Amino acid sequence: MKARIFVTLKGGVLDPQGKAIHHALDGLGFGGVNDVRAGKLIELDLADGTSDEDIDAMCRKLLANTVIENYRIEKVA
Amino acid sequence: MKSAVIVFPGSNCDRDLAVAFEAATGAKPAMIWHRDTELPDDLDLIGVPGGFSYGDYLRSGAMAARSPVMQAVAKAADRGAYVLGICNGFQVLTETGLLPGALLRNAGGHFVCRDVALTVENAQSAFTSRYDAGESISFPVAHHDGNYFADAETLDRLEGEGRVALRYAESVNGSARNIAGILNEAGNVLGMMPHPERVIEAAHGTTDGRRLFEGLVEGLMARA
């Protein structure tokens, strides 16, 4: 069983990386970009039967810092 | 007086901090490897040094905060030991939950490495007792993730309770309210981005950092 964890900065938390990417896209002539936010994708290969609670605990205890980040879990068959 | 410095893979200010501890306490601190699960008994002072623990993987300080030794540090802090986290050590303390908030990438996107002017906001703490309230001092900073963040409610609480120990005299990295260093509720844990251990000898250009360590030792003597 696999799970993909998407970690993103909360709204209102400054994202200098996203800003730099935005700036670079502008430089390449892509003028229609309103905003860029960069995040992380973490792929977990899990033992079958790993509970949702355990995956959620992994996110809260380590993968995301919930002071500044949100996370979304996507289970892949 | 017993002190210790925690050493993670990627720490690079551990020896400087050990020199500062030894100069102030007169005894060599124990150097504690991150895999150790226990600290020496009755430590009075624990340093969490600067550097790039675990290569800053995942988030600065995130992996170090989950290492076995940090649980022992949290226990020692609970029983009242002084804990000083500098630079990466500050990041580790916020990730551990010993201090509120988080340290984000610098607002300008640049690594900042220079001397900065600081204002001592709270001169009553164990860490700042040898300074005057409102005094201007200069410490070096060297960090990429020093942009202090906390929600408005937390910031107001920190300010209201006198837990903002040090503030940048001008914006250095985008930190909320120019915060450079904060205390925990009990006042025995300080996290700060600037490096006091790099300014303790005349050859360093200034000795502004020395008083932080001397004040700590004085406080510990008074407590004993």
PDB file of C-alpha atoms in Angstrom:
ATOM      1  CA  MET A   1       0.000   0.000   0.000  1.00  0.00           C
ATOM      2  CA  LYS A   2       1.259   3.430  -0.830  1.00  0.00           C
ATOM      3  CA  ALA A   3       0.332   6.835   0.439  1.00  0.00           C
ATOM      4  CA  ARG A   4       1.250  10.217  -0.888  1.00  0.00           C
ATOM      5  CA  ILE A   5       1.507  13.054   1.584  1.00  0.00           C
ATOM      6  CA  PHE A   6       1.206  16.569   0.224  1.00  0.00           C
ATOM      7  CA  VAL A   7       2.672  19.161   2.572  1.00  0.00           C
ATOM      8  CA  THR A   8       1.908  22.799   1.848  1.00  0.00           C
ATOM      9  CA  LEU A   9       2.513  26.048   3.679  1.00  0.00           C
ATOM     10  CA  LYS A  10      -0.587  27.478   5.320  1.00  0.00           C
ATOM     11  CA  GLY A  11      -2.154  30.531   3.761  1.00  0.00           C
ATOM     12  CA  GLY A  12      -0.515  33.668   5.108  1.00  0.00           C
ATOM     13  CA  VAL A  13       2.834  31.940   5.664  1.00  0.00           C
ATOM     14  CA  LEU A  14       5.425  33.594   3.462  1.00  0.00           C
ATOM     15  CA  ASP A  15       6.866  31.332   0.760  1.00  0.00           C
ATOM     16  CA  PRO A  16      10.103  32.839  -0.611  1.00  0.00           C
ATOM     17  CA  GLN A  17      10.668  29.728  -2.743  1.00  0.00           C
ATOM     18  CA  GLY A  18       7.297  30.163  -4.407  1.00  0.00           C
ATOM     19  CA  LYS A  19       8.059  33.843  -4.944  1.00  0.00           C
ATOM     20  CA  ALA A  20      11.397  32.996  -6.603  1.00  0.00           C
ATOM     21  CA  ILE A  21       9.711  30.447  -8.883  1.00  0.00           C
ATOM     22  CA  HIS A  22       7.065  33.025  -9.750  1.00  0.00           C
ATOM     23  CA  HIS A  23       9.774  35.537 -10.591  1.00  0.00           C
ATOM     24  CA  ALA A  24      11.573  32.995 -12.797  1.00  0.00           C
ATOM     25  CA  LEU A  25       8.351  32.151 -14.645  1.00  0.00           C
ATOM     26  CA  ASP A  26       7.837  35.859 -15.259  1.00  0.00           C
ATOM     27  CA  GLY A  27      11.396  36.025 -16.589  1.00  0.00           C
ATOM     28  CA  LEU A  28      10.609  33.226 -19.041  1.00  0.00           C
ATOM     29  CA  GLY A  29       7.757  35.289 -20.398  1.00  0.00           C
ATOM     30  CA  PHE A  30       4.881  33.459 -18.683  1.00  0.00           C
ATOM     31  CA  GLY A  31       2.987  36.558 -17.685  1.00  0.00           C
ATOM     32  CA  GLY A  32      -0.302  34.961 -16.660  1.00  0.00           C
ATOM     33  CA  VAL A  33       0.825  33.505 -13.333  1.00  0.00           C
ATOM     34  CA  ASN A  34      -0.978  35.124 -10.399  1.00  0.00           C
ATOM     35  CA  ASP A  35       0.819  33.353  -7.572  1.00  0.00           C
ATOM     36  CA  VAL A  36       3.072  30.378  -6.869  1.00  0.00           C
ATOM     37  CA  ARG A  37       3.199  28.302  -3.685  1.00  0.00           C
ATOM     38  CA  ALA A  38       5.750  25.486  -3.411  1.00  0.00           C
ATOM     39  CA  GLY A  39       5.200  22.406  -1.264  1.00  0.00           C
ATOM     40  CA  LYS A  40       6.470  18.890  -0.740  1.00  0.00           C
ATOM     41  CA  LEU A  41       5.350  15.469  -1.853  1.00  0.00           C
ATOM     42  CA  ILE A  42       6.355  12.569   0.384  1.00  0.00           C
ATOM     43  CA  GLU A  43       5.625   9.034  -0.839  1.00  0.00           C
ATOM     44  CA  LEU A  44       5.280   6.300   1.745  1.00  0.00           C
ATOM     45  CA  ASP A  45       5.428   2.596   0.964  1.00  0.00           C
ATOM     46  CA  LEU A  46       3.435   1.080   3.814  1.00  0.00           C
ATOM     47  CA  ALA A  47       2.708  -2.372   5.148  1.00  0.00           C
ATOM     48  CA  ASP A  48      -0.773  -3.504   4.125  1.00  0.00           C
ATOM     49  CA  GLY A  49      -3.288  -2.714   6.810  1.00  0.00           C
ATOM     50  CA  THR A  50      -1.511   0.399   8.108  1.00  0.00           C
ATOM     51  CA  SER A  51      -4.313   2.342   9.717  1.00  0.00           C
ATOM     52  CA  ASP A  52      -5.434   5.805   8.672  1.00  0.00           C
ATOM     53  CA  GLU A  53      -4.813   6.898  12.249  1.00  0.00           C
ATOM     54  CA  ASP A  54      -1.175   5.824  11.992  1.00  0.00           C
ATOM     55  CA  ILE A  55      -0.665   7.676   8.708  1.00  0.00           C
ATOM     56  CA  ASP A  56      -2.249  10.763  10.186  1.00  0.00           C
ATOM     57  CA  ALA A  57      -0.014  10.491  13.261  1.00  0.00           C
ATOM     58  CA  MET A  58       3.055  10.266  10.998  1.00  0.00           C
ATOM     59  CA  CYS A  59       2.005  13.538   9.394  1.00  0.00           C
ATOM     60  CA  ARG A  60       1.336  15.305  12.665  1.00  0.00           C
ATOM     61  CA  LYS A  61       4.399  14.037  14.509  1.00  0.00           C
ATOM     62  CA  LEU A  62       6.994  14.486  11.794  1.00  0.00           C
ATOM     63  CA  LEU A  63       6.100  14.987   8.151  1.00  0.00           C
ATOM     64  CA  ALA A  64       4.333  18.323   8.588  1.00  0.00           C
ATOM     65  CA  ASN A  65       4.873  21.095  11.121  1.00  0.00           C
ATOM     66  CA  THR A  66       1.280  22.034  11.769  1.00  0.00           C
ATOM     67  CA  VAL A  67       2.289  25.451  13.084  1.00  0.00           C
ATOM     68  CA  ILE A  68       3.075  26.474   9.516  1.00  0.00           C
ATOM     69  CA  GLU A  69       1.996  23.637   7.240  1.00  0.00           C
ATOM     70  CA  ASN A  70      -1.099  21.766   6.127  1.00  0.00           C
ATOM     71  CA  TYR A  71      -1.031  18.188   4.896  1.00  0.00           C
ATOM     72  CA  ARG A  72      -3.232  16.055   2.724  1.00  0.00           C
ATOM     73  CA  ILE A  73      -3.078  12.277   2.565  1.00  0.00           C
ATOM     74  CA  GLU A  74      -3.804  10.467  -0.685  1.00  0.00           C
ATOM     75  CA  LYS A  75      -3.880   6.698  -0.493  1.00  0.00           C
ATOM     76  CA  VAL A  76      -2.743   4.848  -3.598  1.00  0.00           C
ATOM     77  CA  ALA A  77      -3.825   1.246  -4.056  1.00  0.00           C
TER      78      ALA A  77
ATOM     79  CA  MET B   1      28.036  23.243  37.902  1.00  0.00           C
ATOM     80  CA  LYS B   2      27.381  20.685  35.162  1.00  0.00           C
ATOM     81  CA  SER B   3      26.809  21.592  31.565  1.00  0.00           C
ATOM     82  CA  ALA B   4      26.411  19.667  28.325  1.00  0.00           C
ATOM     83  CA  VAL B   5      26.325  20.380  24.613  1.00  0.00           C
ATOM     84  CA  ILE B   6      24.200  18.186  22.362  1.00  0.00           C
ATOM     85  CA  VAL B   7      25.896  17.099  19.136  1.00  0.00           C
ATOM     86  CA  PHE B   8      23.914  16.072  16.076  1.00  0.00           C
ATOM     87  CA  PRO B   9      25.327  14.916  12.756  1.00  0.00           C
ATOM     88  CA  GLY B  10      25.753  18.250  10.979  1.00  0.00           C
ATOM     89  CA  SER B  11      26.159  20.398  14.087  1.00  0.00           C
ATOM     90  CA  ASN B  12      29.026  22.823  13.508  1.00  0.00           C
ATOM     91  CA  CYS B  13      28.886  25.291  16.405  1.00  0.00           C
ATOM     92  CA  ASP B  14      29.079  22.634  19.122  1.00  0.00           C
ATOM     93  CA  ARG B  15      32.763  23.194  19.872  1.00  0.00           C
ATOM     94  CA  ASP B  16      32.409  26.985  19.943  1.00  0.00           C
ATOM     95  CA  LEU B  17      29.549  26.615  22.399  1.00  0.00           C
ATOM     96  CA  ALA B  18      31.610  24.207  24.503  1.00  0.00           C
ATOM     97  CA  VAL B  19      34.420  26.796  24.683  1.00  0.00           C
ATOM     98  CA  ALA B  20      31.935  29.464  25.801  1.00  0.00           C
ATOM     99  CA  PHE B  21      30.431  27.134  28.445  1.00  0.00           C
ATOM    100  CA  GLU B  22      33.868  26.197  29.733  1.00  0.00           C
ATOM    101  CA  ALA B  23      35.012  29.828  29.900  1.00  0.00           C
ATOM    102  CA  ALA B  24      31.942  30.732  31.956  1.00  0.00           C
ATOM    103  CA  THR B  25      31.603  27.660  34.181  1.00  0.00           C
ATOM    104  CA  GLY B  26      35.260  26.712  34.579  1.00  0.00           C
ATOM    105  CA  ALA B  27      34.523  23.099  33.653  1.00  0.00           C
ATOM    106  CA  LYS B  28      34.370  21.286  30.343  1.00  0.00           C
ATOM    107  CA  PRO B  29      30.813  20.482  29.281  1.00  0.00           C
ATOM    108  CA  ALA B  30      29.859  16.906  28.463  1.00  0.00           C
ATOM    109  CA  MET B  31      29.465  16.448  24.710  1.00  0.00           C
ATOM    110  CA  ILE B  32      26.325  14.368  24.183  1.00  0.00           C
ATOM    111  CA  TRP B  33      25.804  12.463  20.924  1.00  0.00           C
ATOM    112  CA  HIS B  34      22.303  12.559  19.441  1.00  0.00           C
ATOM    113  CA  ARG B  35      21.779   8.811  19.845  1.00  0.00           C
ATOM    114  CA  ASP B  36      22.235   8.937  23.590  1.00  0.00           C
ATOM    115  CA  THR B  37      18.961   8.433  25.383  1.00  0.00           C
ATOM    116  CA  GLU B  38      20.104   9.678  28.746  1.00  0.00           C
ATOM    117  CA  LEU B  39      21.874  12.791  29.900  1.00  0.00           C
ATOM    118  CA  PRO B  40      24.305  12.972  32.819  1.00  0.00           C
ATOM    119  CA  ASP B  41      22.425  13.419  36.104  1.00  0.00           C
ATOM    120  CA  ASP B  42      21.744  16.876  37.485  1.00  0.00           C
ATOM    121  CA  LEU B  43      22.784  18.920  34.474  1.00  0.00           C
ATOM    122  CA  ASP B  44      22.376  22.629  35.162  1.00  0.00           C
ATOM    123  CA  LEU B  45      22.849  23.883  31.631  1.00  0.00           C
ATOM    124  CA  ILE B  46      22.292  22.298  28.225  1.00  0.00           C
ATOM    125  CA  GLY B  47      23.319  23.838  24.918  1.00  0.00           C
ATOM    126  CA  VAL B  48      21.673  22.948  21.614  1.00  0.00           C
ATOM    127  CA  PRO B  49      24.174  24.277  19.078  1.00  0.00           C
ATOM    128  CA  GLY B  50      24.021  25.792  15.644  1.00  0.00           C
ATOM    129  CA  GLY B  51      24.753  24.000  12.416  1.00  0.00           C
ATOM    130  CA  PHE B  52      22.807  21.953   9.916  1.00  0.00           C
ATOM    131  CA  SER B  53      21.639  18.946  11.898  1.00  0.00           C
ATOM    132  CA  TYR B  54      20.701  16.053   9.602  1.00  0.00           C
ATOM    133  CA  GLY B  55      21.425  18.290   6.612  1.00  0.00           C
ATOM    134  CA  ASP B  56      18.279  20.323   7.351  1.00  0.00           C
ATOM    135  CA  TYR B  57      16.329  17.418   5.821  1.00  0.00           C
ATOM    136  CA  LEU B  58      12.536  17.783   5.794  1.00  0.00           C
ATOM    137  CA  ARG B  59      12.684  21.083   7.778  1.00  0.00           C
ATOM    138  CA  SER B  60      15.514  22.729   9.704  1.00  0.00           C
ATOM    139  CA  GLY B  61      15.678  21.023  13.093  1.00  0.00           C
ATOM    140  CA  ALA B  62      12.867  18.560  12.331  1.00  0.00           C
ATOM    141  CA  MET B  63      14.907  15.371  12.460  1.00  0.00           C
ATOM    142  CA  ALA B  64      17.036  16.475  15.409  1.00  0.00           C
ATOM    143  CA  ALA B  65      13.874  17.312  17.354  1.00  0.00           C
ATOM    144  CA  ARG B  66      12.767  13.657  17.072  1.00  0.00           C
ATOM    145  CA  SER B  67      16.130  12.173  18.053  1.00  0.00           C
ATOM    146  CA  PRO B  68      16.213  10.233  21.348  1.00  0.00           C
ATOM    147  CA  VAL B  69      18.378  12.761  23.138  1.00  0.00           C
ATOM    148  CA  MET B  70      15.868  15.582  22.710  1.00  0.00           C
ATOM    149  CA  GLN B  71      13.316  13.742  24.830  1.00  0.00           C
ATOM    150  CA  ALA B  72      15.924  13.700  27.585  1.00  0.00           C
ATOM    151  CA  VAL B  73      16.542  17.428  27.015  1.00  0.00           C
ATOM    152  CA  ALA B  74      12.798  18.107  27.300  1.00  0.00           C
ATOM    153  CA  LYS B  75      12.705  16.198  30.592  1.00  0.00           C
ATOM    154  CA  ALA B  76      15.676  18.162  31.915  1.00  0.00           C
ATOM    155  CA  ALA B  77      13.969  21.423  30.895  1.00  0.00           C
ATOM    156  CA  ASP B  78      10.831  20.283  32.743  1.00  0.00           C
ATOM    157  CA  ARG B  79      12.777  19.866  35.950  1.00  0.00           C
ATOM    158  CA  GLY B  80      14.252  23.355  35.536  1.00  0.00           C
ATOM    159  CA  ALA B  81      17.624  22.913  33.811  1.00  0.00           C
ATOM    160  CA  TYR B  82      18.598  25.886  31.670  1.00  0.00           C
ATOM    161  CA  VAL B  83      18.434  25.116  27.951  1.00  0.00           C
ATOM    162  CA  LEU B  84      20.012  27.434  25.397  1.00  0.00           C
ATOM    163  CA  GLY B  85      19.322  26.820  21.704  1.00  0.00           C
ATOM    164  CA  ILE B  86      21.298  28.883  19.237  1.00  0.00           C
ATOM    165  CA  CYS B  87      20.537  29.141  15.517  1.00  0.00           C
ATOM    166  CA  ASN B  88      19.827  25.551  14.446  1.00  0.00           C
ATOM    167  CA  GLY B  89      19.375  24.896  18.162  1.00  0.00           C
ATOM    168  CA  PHE B  90      16.503  27.425  18.199  1.00  0.00           C
ATOM    169  CA  GLN B  91      14.953  25.618  15.226  1.00  0.00           C
ATOM    170  CA  VAL B  92      15.302  22.312  17.079  1.00  0.00           C
ATOM    171  CA  LEU B  93      13.624  23.746  20.198  1.00  0.00           C
ATOM    172  CA  THR B  94      10.616  25.024  18.239  1.00  0.00           C
ATOM    173  CA  GLU B  95      10.317  21.693  16.400  1.00  0.00           C
ATOM    174  CA  THR B  96      10.492  19.897  19.755  1.00  0.00           C
ATOM    175  CA  GLY B  97       7.693  22.091  21.083  1.00  0.00           C
ATOM    176  CA  LEU B  98       9.821  23.503  23.921  1.00  0.00           C
ATOM    177  CA  LEU B  99       9.294  26.920  22.350  1.00  0.00           C
ATOM    178  CA  PRO B 100       6.269  28.126  20.347  1.00  0.00           C
ATOM    179  CA  GLY B 101       6.255  29.127  16.693  1.00  0.00           C
ATOM    180  CA  ALA B 102       8.502  28.109  13.832  1.00  0.00           C
ATOM    181  CA  LEU B 103      11.458  29.428  11.855  1.00  0.00           C
ATOM    182  CA  LEU B 104      10.771  29.925   8.189  1.00  0.00           C
ATOM    183  CA  ARG B 105      13.046  30.564   5.239  1.00  0.00           C
ATOM    184  CA  ASN B 106      14.410  34.144   5.383  1.00  0.00           C
ATOM    185  CA  ALA B 107      11.975  36.532   3.752  1.00  0.00           C
ATOM    186  CA  GLY B 108      14.513  37.777   1.221  1.00  0.00           C
ATOM    187  CA  GLY B 109      15.452  34.223   0.244  1.00  0.00           C
ATOM    188  CA  HIS B 110      19.093  34.888   1.072  1.00  0.00           C
ATOM    189  CA  PHE B 111      21.397  33.272   3.592  1.00  0.00           C
ATOM    190  CA  VAL B 112      22.259  36.118   5.980  1.00  0.00           C
ATOM    191  CA  CYS B 113      25.768  36.078   7.435  1.00  0.00           C
ATOM    192  CA  ARG B 114      26.820  39.291   9.198  1.00  0.00           C
ATOM    193  CA  ASP B 115      26.871  41.130  12.501  1.00  0.00           C
ATOM    194  CA  VAL B 116      23.465  42.470  13.487  1.00  0.00           C
ATOM    195  CA  ALA B 117      22.371  45.003  16.080  1.00  0.00           C
ATOM    196  CA  LEU B 118      20.054  43.595  18.743  1.00  0.00           C
ATOM    197  CA  THR B 119      18.026  45.188  21.489  1.00  0.00           C
ATOM    198  CA  VAL B 120      17.770  43.424  24.835  1.00  0.00           C
ATOM    199  CA  GLU B 121      14.017  43.458  25.481  1.00  0.00           C
ATOM    200  CA  ASN B 122      13.925  41.511  28.712  1.00  0.00           C
ATOM    201  CA  ALA B 123      16.935  41.886  31.003  1.00  0.00           C
ATOM    202  CA  GLN B 124      15.284  39.966  33.859  1.00  0.00           C
ATOM    203  CA  SER B 125      15.753  36.473  32.444  1.00  0.00           C
ATOM    204  CA  ALA B 126      18.495  34.118  33.549  1.00  0.00           C
ATOM    205  CA  PHE B 127      20.040  34.479  30.106  1.00  0.00           C
ATOM    206  CA  THR B 128      20.017  38.264  29.928  1.00  0.00           C
ATOM    207  CA  SER B 129      20.521  39.390  33.526  1.00  0.00           C
ATOM    208  CA  ARG B 130      23.941  40.880  32.776  1.00  0.00           C
ATOM    209  CA  TYR B 131      22.491  43.206  30.149  1.00  0.00           C
ATOM    210  CA  ASP B 132      20.418  46.348  30.608  1.00  0.00           C
ATOM    211  CA  ALA B 133      16.853  46.491  29.348  1.00  0.00           C
ATOM    212  CA  GLY B 134      16.887  48.347  26.057  1.00  0.00           C
ATOM    213  CA  GLU B 135      20.644  47.899  25.671  1.00  0.00           C
ATOM    214  CA  SER B 136      21.921  47.627  22.110  1.00  0.00           C
ATOM    215  CA  ILE B 137      24.380  44.784  21.462  1.00  0.00           C
ATOM    216  CA  SER B 138      25.901  43.209  18.385  1.00  0.00           C
ATOM    217  CA  PHE B 139      25.990  39.469  17.641  1.00  0.00           C
ATOM    218  CA  PRO B 140      26.732  37.690  14.377  1.00  0.00           C
ATOM    219  CA  VAL B 141      23.988  35.784  12.576  1.00  0.00           C
ATOM    220  CA  ALA B 142      24.487  33.071   9.959  1.00  0.00           C
ATOM    221  CA  HIS B 143      21.275  31.432   8.847  1.00  0.00           C
ATOM    222  CA  HIS B 144      18.883  30.711   6.020  1.00  0.00           C
ATOM    223  CA  ASP B 145      15.848  29.862   8.130  1.00  0.00           C
ATOM    224  CA  GLY B 146      15.645  32.533  10.794  1.00  0.00           C
ATOM    225  CA  ASN B 147      12.334  34.131   9.934  1.00  0.00           C
ATOM    226  CA  TYR B 148      10.389  33.692  13.179  1.00  0.00           C
ATOM    227  CA  PHE B 149       6.720  32.923  12.687  1.00  0.00           C
ATOM    228  CA  ALA B 150       3.870  32.496  15.130  1.00  0.00           C
ATOM    229  CA  ASP B 151       0.192  33.418  14.979  1.00  0.00           C
ATOM    230  CA  ALA B 152      -0.820  36.884  16.231  1.00  0.00           C
ATOM    231  CA  GLU B 153      -2.254  35.483  19.464  1.00  0.00           C
ATOM    232  CA  THR B 154       1.010  33.699  20.299  1.00  0.00           C
ATOM    233  CA  LEU B 155       3.052  36.800  19.422  1.00  0.00           C
ATOM    234  CA  ASP B 156       0.855  38.961  21.669  1.00  0.00           C
ATOM    235  CA  ARG B 157       1.237  36.463  24.490  1.00  0.00           C
ATOM    236  CA  LEU B 158       5.039  36.353  24.071  1.00  0.00           C
ATOM    237  CA  GLU B 159       5.196  40.146  24.150  1.00  0.00           C
ATOM    238  CA  GLY B 160       2.775  40.448  27.056  1.00  0.00           C
ATOM    239  CA  GLU B 161       4.650  37.922  29.179  1.00  0.00           C
ATOM    240  CA  GLY B 162       8.054  39.478  28.497  1.00  0.00           C
ATOM    241  CA  ARG B 163       9.190  36.409  26.635  1.00  0.00           C
ATOM    242  CA  VAL B 164      10.719  38.282  23.714  1.00  0.00           C
ATOM    243  CA  ALA B 165      14.276  38.345  25.065  1.00  0.00           C
ATOM    244  CA  LEU B 166      16.023  39.822  22.045  1.00  0.00           C
ATOM    245  CA  ARG B 167      14.848  41.791  19.052  1.00  0.00           C
ATOM    246  CA  TYR B 168      16.652  42.795  15.861  1.00  0.00           C
ATOM    247  CA  ALA B 169      17.165  46.556  15.666  1.00  0.00           C
ATOM    248  CA  GLU B 170      16.132  46.342  12.006  1.00  0.00           C
ATOM    249  CA  SER B 171      14.614  43.692   9.786  1.00  0.00           C
ATOM    250  CA  VAL B 172      17.199  40.966   9.169  1.00  0.00           C
ATOM    251  CA  ASN B 173      15.204  38.012   7.881  1.00  0.00           C
ATOM    252  CA  GLY B 174      11.527  38.958   7.957  1.00  0.00           C
ATOM    253  CA  SER B 175      10.967  37.749  11.538  1.00  0.00           C
ATOM    254  CA  ALA B 176       7.589  38.605  13.008  1.00  0.00           C
ATOM    255  CA  ARG B 177       7.994  41.769  15.085  1.00  0.00           C
ATOM    256  CA  ASN B 178      11.768  41.502  14.501  1.00  0.00           C
ATOM    257  CA  ILE B 179      11.992  38.754  17.098  1.00  0.00           C
ATOM    258  CA  ALA B 180      15.516  37.334  17.457  1.00  0.00           C
ATOM    259  CA  GLY B 181      15.142  35.275  20.632  1.00  0.00           C
ATOM    260  CA  ILE B 182      12.320  34.009  22.854  1.00  0.00           C
ATOM    261  CA  LEU B 183      11.909  32.406  26.259  1.00  0.00           C
ATOM    262  CA  ASN B 184       9.632  29.591  27.328  1.00  0.00           C
ATOM    263  CA  GLU B 185       6.922  30.230  29.889  1.00  0.00           C
ATOM    264  CA  ALA B 186       9.074  29.214  32.854  1.00  0.00           C
ATOM    265  CA  GLY B 187      11.990  31.306  31.622  1.00  0.00           C
ATOM    266  CA  ASN B 188      14.548  28.483  31.679  1.00  0.00           C
ATOM    267  CA  VAL B 189      14.638  27.854  27.918  1.00  0.00           C
ATOM    268  CA  LEU B 190      15.939  30.437  25.441  1.00  0.00           C
ATOM    269  CA  GLY B 191      16.045  30.052  21.674  1.00  0.00           C
ATOM    270  CA  MET B 192      17.851  32.644  19.581  1.00  0.00           C
ATOM    271  CA  MET B 193      19.125  32.914  16.026  1.00  0.00           C
ATOM    272  CA  PRO B 194      22.186  35.164  16.696  1.00  0.00           C
ATOM    273  CA  HIS B 195      25.419  33.593  17.964  1.00  0.00           C
ATOM    274  CA  PRO B 196      26.605  34.844  21.387  1.00  0.00           C
ATOM    275  CA  GLU B 197      29.289  32.127  21.482  1.00  0.00           C
ATOM    276  CA  ARG B 198      31.038  33.800  18.556  1.00  0.00           C
ATOM    277  CA  VAL B 199      31.669  37.043  20.443  1.00  0.00           C
ATOM    278  CA  ILE B 200      33.234  36.106  23.768  1.00  0.00           C
ATOM    279  CA  GLU B 201      36.890  37.082  23.297  1.00  0.00           C
ATOM    280  CA  ALA B 202      38.538  40.389  22.409  1.00  0.00           C
ATOM    281  CA  ALA B 203      39.891  38.785  19.231  1.00  0.00           C
ATOM    282  CA  HIS B 204      36.279  38.284  18.078  1.00  0.00           C
ATOM    283  CA  GLY B 205      35.869  42.049  17.754  1.00  0.00           C
ATOM    284  CA  THR B 206      33.348  42.391  20.564  1.00  0.00           C
ATOM    285  CA  THR B 207      32.672  40.468  23.762  1.00  0.00           C
ATOM    286  CA  ASP B 208      28.943  41.207  23.899  1.00  0.00           C
ATOM    287  CA  GLY B 209      28.165  37.489  24.033  1.00  0.00           C
ATOM    288  CA  ARG B 210      30.249  36.749  27.098  1.00  0.00           C
ATOM    289  CA  ARG B 211      27.768  38.327  29.505  1.00  0.00           C
ATOM    290  CA  LEU B 212      25.044  35.941  28.416  1.00  0.00           C
ATOM    291  CA  PHE B 213      27.081  32.972  29.631  1.00  0.00           C
ATOM    292  CA  GLU B 214      28.371  34.753  32.726  1.00  0.00           C
ATOM    293  CA  GLY B 215      24.850  35.782  33.667  1.00  0.00           C
ATOM    294  CA  LEU B 216      23.665  32.201  33.335  1.00  0.00           C
ATOM    295  CA  VAL B 217      26.403  30.960  35.617  1.00  0.00           C
ATOM    296  CA  GLU B 218      25.678  33.702  38.117  1.00  0.00           C
ATOM    297  CA  GLY B 219      22.004  32.729  38.093  1.00  0.00           C
ATOM    298  CA  LEU B 220      22.860  29.073  38.611  1.00  0.00           C
ATOM    299  CA  MET B 221      25.175  29.887  41.531  1.00  0.00           C
ATOM    300  CA  ALA B 222      22.440  31.959  43.129  1.00  0.00           C
ATOM    301  CA  ARG B 223      19.992  29.107  42.688  1.00  0.00           C
ATOM    302  CA  ALA B 224      22.286  26.436  44.146  1.00  0.00           C
TER     303      ALA B 224
END
